[in-house]
Amino acid sequence: MVKIDFKTDVLPHLIALLIFLFVSVTFYYPMFLEGKEFGQHDILQGIGANQEVRDFRAETGEEALWTNSMFSGMPAYLISVRWSGELIRYVQQIISFGLPREPALTFISFLSFYILLLAFNMKPGIALFGALAYGLNTFNIISIEAGHIWKVRAMAYMPLVVAGIHLVFKGRKILGFALTALAMALEIQANHLQITYYLALLLLIYGAYHLYEAIQNKELKSLSLKVGIIILAVVLGFGANFGRLWSTYEYGKYSSRGPSDLVSENRPKESGLDRDYVFRWSHGIGETFTFLIPNFYGGPSQSELSPDSELGKALRKNGLNRNQIDQQLKSVPTYWGQQPIVAGPIYPGVIMIFFCVLGFLVLPKRTYLWLLIGIILSLMLAWGKNLSFFNYFMFDYFPGYDKFRSVSMAMSIALLCIPLFATLSVNKFLQGEFSKEKIKSLLIAGSIVLGSILILIIFSSGFNFKGAVDSQLGNLPDWFIRALKKDRQGLLTSDGIRSLFFIASSAAVIYFWAKGKIKPVLGTALLITLVLADLWLVDRRFIEEENFIRNRNRQFFSESAADKSILNDQNLHHRTLNLLNPWNESTTSYFHKSVGGYHGAKMKRYQELIDACLSNETQEVITKLQSGSTDFSSLSTLNMLNAKYFKFGDQAQQVIPNGSGYGNAWFVKNVTHVNSANEELEQTCELSTKNRAVVDVSRFEISSQNYSTDGDIRLLEYRPNYLKYEFSNSGNGFLVFSEVYYPEGWISKIDGEEQEHIRTNYVLRGMEVPSGKHVIEFEFRPEAYYAGNKISLVSSVLLLLITVGVIFIEFRKTKSE
């Protein structure tokens, strides 16, 4: 019998969990002590976007799979849909220990990486040290503060997926299978496919490493079995999210990341995002030095400087009073890199970088080679346009790579590999007898890292400290720019000295630990303290007391007089256009059905309509209002989208009704036949009256007759998933509906009998209708949701049963041989 010793087998893990909880709660203490929340931009935009969906759910208990709150209508899959078949969400709730969302993400990052290190045979103390480093890297923390919740959640589960796969390769096939399946389900449920894509790249490298080993050792048969187990586990994890994946894939074909029907000589690719858009946030090659010195490039785009800074002295010298100086110093453009805007540097901790360098000297090459390749690939991908020959090739030819923006997210690979590499190094260094070789390795690693930082500090006087943002500072006097550059250099120097301290301190700890001068418990405590101090203090530069606010939603979404004015309109369904930044805000969507919105994957055709027509018409509205005109009859595309109100402020008088809108639906006399998307878009933008519609007859069949317009139509019932109209007409007619056409899931009926509807006016729905009085219904019943949900439910049940079964087997296995 093998007995479980509480002191050695349970207590260390329990202590680790308590420390993870303590750190998570303490870091976000205003949430717990003061009931505050982050003022996260992306979260607030998401709340505005999904308000109609949430209201419908609260009212009916059903899911609104479609919403009119943004871009005149789009599927709600990527906004806020709950999948009842995804039972895996309950696992997420359990392992979050009831924490609020932000501390829960940090806690899960700790826990996931801790399990990864245990899978690599780390002792709990070393695993605790590495897990804290992973969860507190600045990329995670800054992303949480910005509201990039799904990205961080996907990153939190990356180590768990690697742990499961590693266990399979180690021979723990049953446990590895269950953990891989569960981790993969949680990873996909996090709903950030770009991070999961980067994880897949890392796993390809890891798999290639094992393939090489298998070929060398002639163990291809064993490898095939392990790979089969992993594939089965991944399939099960995918199955638990099948509905979500199906709907995302389906919608992706019609989103801004899918192919375009437009043909142009300037369009080198048929699908994917625009290359300049993808590589706009490319990590500068020099910015990689922030791994060693967090403020190497000045920190975030805007920083607060002290009155004793060079800029503060220069402002006093040039006669500014105290209030003016304080105001100037609150928001100084200290960042001098090449990105348009940054929230802060990517910093995994200089201690972890030092230990990685040590790993080159103490670890066998086969242990770290795949991690090193992962780090290098991560950097190369994140450099984006700054390594254009490689990344443009990836963009043009690597499957799926053109679907993702902000390539700096590729750093997620390095941020997983670095603490794993570092922890393996420390673990190896502390094993065995103390020797001269260990001293030599420590001295060489210390000399490399300390020397690199000293060189950067000494030669920093030769840097120009001029960044992309400086082009906007042309109207400032030379003395201001000179002082700013000195402060940028000062930030680099002071942080460099700081890094020297943490490297020297951590080297001393593992030296005396390995030599036996301090006990493992004390050594572990000192390492944990150093890592926490290093990362915590840097993280606190970007998350301070002022980042937490009370009543966040109430402050951001307070109903203005302008909103009340629009809401007084009892019409079932109409739309509002906010003239202030219409295509990049969702505050309007919180209260109204919006022509604009905020989403990274709006429908491709709608974006093309914005570019070709709507942006120009929006500017025309502004011009008309400035000239005192409210004649909007010439705004054909805005009128066909039922834009009944134009809003340009919060006051009631800053809402202008549009009396020229076409309403919810209307009869047209003529249909213009075109044979391509280019013609269809061009003709739509040129529509001058609501008596004509445009149909691409290369895609849809339609009669060539003139239609009767001697009739009327009215909307009887509106729900996000359902529309009911009643119409009457003296002859056969053609109806255009002010609703966005989406080919997957919308069912149309006349008097209960299914009737095909087609796309018209590039983005809208049209239908040939008979004479007389009839009822038309539109209902959104996508198979991806209803069938996909059932498959998700079956897979989730199977996955949870397997997980429980494996836990039972492992427990029995621990108790007896």
PDB file of N, CA, C and O in Angstrom, residues 470-494:
ATOM      1  N   ASP A 470       6.594  61.393 -31.909  1.00  0.00           N
ATOM      2  CA  ASP A 470       7.231  62.711 -31.931  1.00  0.00           C
ATOM      3  C   ASP A 470       6.833  63.545 -33.142  1.00  0.00           C
ATOM      4  O   ASP A 470       6.991  64.766 -33.148  1.00  0.00           O
ATOM      5  N   SER A 471       6.302  62.878 -34.175  1.00  0.00           N
ATOM      6  CA  SER A 471       5.830  63.635 -35.340  1.00  0.00           C
ATOM      7  C   SER A 471       4.649  64.524 -34.981  1.00  0.00           C
ATOM      8  O   SER A 471       4.347  65.482 -35.691  1.00  0.00           O
ATOM      9  N   GLN A 472       3.967  64.203 -33.868  1.00  0.00           N
ATOM     10  CA  GLN A 472       2.822  64.995 -33.422  1.00  0.00           C
ATOM     11  C   GLN A 472       3.240  66.111 -32.464  1.00  0.00           C
ATOM     12  O   GLN A 472       2.398  66.845 -31.955  1.00  0.00           O
ATOM     13  N   LEU A 473       4.545  66.203 -32.177  1.00  0.00           N
ATOM     14  CA  LEU A 473       5.028  67.184 -31.208  1.00  0.00           C
ATOM     15  C   LEU A 473       5.742  68.348 -31.882  1.00  0.00           C
ATOM     16  O   LEU A 473       6.495  69.081 -31.249  1.00  0.00           O
ATOM     17  N   GLY A 474       5.490  68.503 -33.184  1.00  0.00           N
ATOM     18  CA  GLY A 474       6.220  69.506 -33.953  1.00  0.00           C
ATOM     19  C   GLY A 474       5.999  70.940 -33.486  1.00  0.00           C
ATOM     20  O   GLY A 474       6.856  71.807 -33.705  1.00  0.00           O
ATOM     21  N   ASN A 475       4.867  71.207 -32.841  1.00  0.00           N
ATOM     22  CA  ASN A 475       4.579  72.581 -32.424  1.00  0.00           C
ATOM     23  C   ASN A 475       5.140  72.896 -31.040  1.00  0.00           C
ATOM     24  O   ASN A 475       4.943  73.996 -30.523  1.00  0.00           O
ATOM     25  N   LEU A 476       5.846  71.954 -30.450  1.00  0.00           N
ATOM     26  CA  LEU A 476       6.430  72.190 -29.133  1.00  0.00           C
ATOM     27  C   LEU A 476       7.836  72.745 -29.276  1.00  0.00           C
ATOM     28  O   LEU A 476       8.559  72.401 -30.225  1.00  0.00           O
ATOM     29  N   PRO A 477       8.260  73.579 -28.340  1.00  0.00           N
ATOM     30  CA  PRO A 477       9.602  74.194 -28.447  1.00  0.00           C
ATOM     31  C   PRO A 477      10.716  73.164 -28.281  1.00  0.00           C
ATOM     32  O   PRO A 477      10.516  72.095 -27.701  1.00  0.00           O
ATOM     33  N   ASP A 478      11.887  73.483 -28.757  1.00  0.00           N
ATOM     34  CA  ASP A 478      13.037  72.575 -28.720  1.00  0.00           C
ATOM     35  C   ASP A 478      13.414  72.194 -27.292  1.00  0.00           C
ATOM     36  O   ASP A 478      13.810  71.051 -27.027  1.00  0.00           O
ATOM     37  N   TRP A 479      13.300  73.164 -26.369  1.00  0.00           N
ATOM     38  CA  TRP A 479      13.684  72.868 -24.984  1.00  0.00           C
ATOM     39  C   TRP A 479      12.789  71.788 -24.382  1.00  0.00           C
ATOM     40  O   TRP A 479      13.239  70.982 -23.559  1.00  0.00           O
ATOM     41  N   PHE A 480      11.506  71.754 -24.806  1.00  0.00           N
ATOM     42  CA  PHE A 480      10.586  70.726 -24.326  1.00  0.00           C
ATOM     43  C   PHE A 480      11.025  69.347 -24.838  1.00  0.00           C
ATOM     44  O   PHE A 480      11.090  68.380 -24.074  1.00  0.00           O
ATOM     45  N   ILE A 481      11.357  69.262 -26.133  1.00  0.00           N
ATOM     46  CA  ILE A 481      11.763  67.994 -26.735  1.00  0.00           C
ATOM     47  C   ILE A 481      13.067  67.507 -26.116  1.00  0.00           C
ATOM     48  O   ILE A 481      13.223  66.304 -25.826  1.00  0.00           O
ATOM     49  N   ARG A 482      14.018  68.412 -25.895  1.00  0.00           N
ATOM     50  CA  ARG A 482      15.307  68.018 -25.301  1.00  0.00           C
ATOM     51  C   ARG A 482      15.107  67.444 -23.903  1.00  0.00           C
ATOM     52  O   ARG A 482      15.694  66.418 -23.538  1.00  0.00           O
ATOM     53  N   ALA A 483      14.258  68.100 -23.112  1.00  0.00           N
ATOM     54  CA  ALA A 483      14.005  67.620 -21.753  1.00  0.00           C
ATOM     55  C   ALA A 483      13.290  66.273 -21.781  1.00  0.00           C
ATOM     56  O   ALA A 483      13.590  65.375 -20.980  1.00  0.00           O
ATOM     57  N   LEU A 484      12.357  66.128 -22.713  1.00  0.00           N
ATOM     58  CA  LEU A 484      11.623  64.862 -22.840  1.00  0.00           C
ATOM     59  C   LEU A 484      12.582  63.720 -23.173  1.00  0.00           C
ATOM     60  O   LEU A 484      12.490  62.624 -22.596  1.00  0.00           O
ATOM     61  N   LYS A 485      13.514  63.960 -24.087  1.00  0.00           N
ATOM     62  CA  LYS A 485      14.471  62.913 -24.456  1.00  0.00           C
ATOM     63  C   LYS A 485      15.373  62.544 -23.277  1.00  0.00           C
ATOM     64  O   LYS A 485      15.727  61.378 -23.090  1.00  0.00           O
ATOM     65  N   LYS A 486      15.752  63.533 -22.478  1.00  0.00           N
ATOM     66  CA  LYS A 486      16.551  63.236 -21.287  1.00  0.00           C
ATOM     67  C   LYS A 486      15.767  62.374 -20.295  1.00  0.00           C
ATOM     68  O   LYS A 486      16.330  61.471 -19.668  1.00  0.00           O
ATOM     69  N   ASP A 487      14.471  62.665 -20.168  1.00  0.00           N
ATOM     70  CA  ASP A 487      13.645  61.846 -19.272  1.00  0.00           C
ATOM     71  C   ASP A 487      13.498  60.428 -19.804  1.00  0.00           C
ATOM     72  O   ASP A 487      13.471  59.462 -19.037  1.00  0.00           O
ATOM     73  N   ARG A 488      13.376  60.303 -21.114  1.00  0.00           N
ATOM     74  CA  ARG A 488      13.312  58.958 -21.703  1.00  0.00           C
ATOM     75  C   ARG A 488      14.585  58.177 -21.397  1.00  0.00           C
ATOM     76  O   ARG A 488      14.540  56.987 -21.060  1.00  0.00           O
ATOM     77  N   GLN A 489      15.713  58.836 -21.507  1.00  0.00           N
ATOM     78  CA  GLN A 489      16.975  58.179 -21.181  1.00  0.00           C
ATOM     79  C   GLN A 489      17.035  57.854 -19.686  1.00  0.00           C
ATOM     80  O   GLN A 489      17.518  56.788 -19.285  1.00  0.00           O
ATOM     81  N   GLY A 490      16.542  58.767 -18.872  1.00  0.00           N
ATOM     82  CA  GLY A 490      16.537  58.535 -17.432  1.00  0.00           C
ATOM     83  C   GLY A 490      15.694  57.334 -17.043  1.00  0.00           C
ATOM     84  O   GLY A 490      16.063  56.562 -16.146  1.00  0.00           O
ATOM     85  N   LEU A 491      14.541  57.169 -17.708  1.00  0.00           N
ATOM     86  CA  LEU A 491      13.690  56.009 -17.434  1.00  0.00           C
ATOM     87  C   LEU A 491      14.416  54.719 -17.784  1.00  0.00           C
ATOM     88  O   LEU A 491      14.339  53.729 -17.052  1.00  0.00           O
ATOM     89  N   LEU A 492      15.129  54.724 -18.902  1.00  0.00           N
ATOM     90  CA  LEU A 492      15.902  53.540 -19.304  1.00  0.00           C
ATOM     91  C   LEU A 492      16.989  53.242 -18.266  1.00  0.00           C
ATOM     92  O   LEU A 492      17.139  52.094 -17.830  1.00  0.00           O
ATOM     93  N   THR A 493      17.717  54.257 -17.891  1.00  0.00           N
ATOM     94  CA  THR A 493      18.847  54.057 -16.970  1.00  0.00           C
ATOM     95  C   THR A 493      18.391  53.556 -15.612  1.00  0.00           C
ATOM     96  O   THR A 493      18.953  52.592 -15.061  1.00  0.00           O
ATOM     97  N   SER A 494      17.374  54.195 -15.052  1.00  0.00           N
ATOM     98  CA  SER A 494      16.920  53.804 -13.710  1.00  0.00           C
ATOM     99  C   SER A 494      16.361  52.388 -13.705  1.00  0.00           C
ATOM    100  O   SER A 494      16.600  51.617 -12.763  1.00  0.00           O
TER     101      SER A 494
END
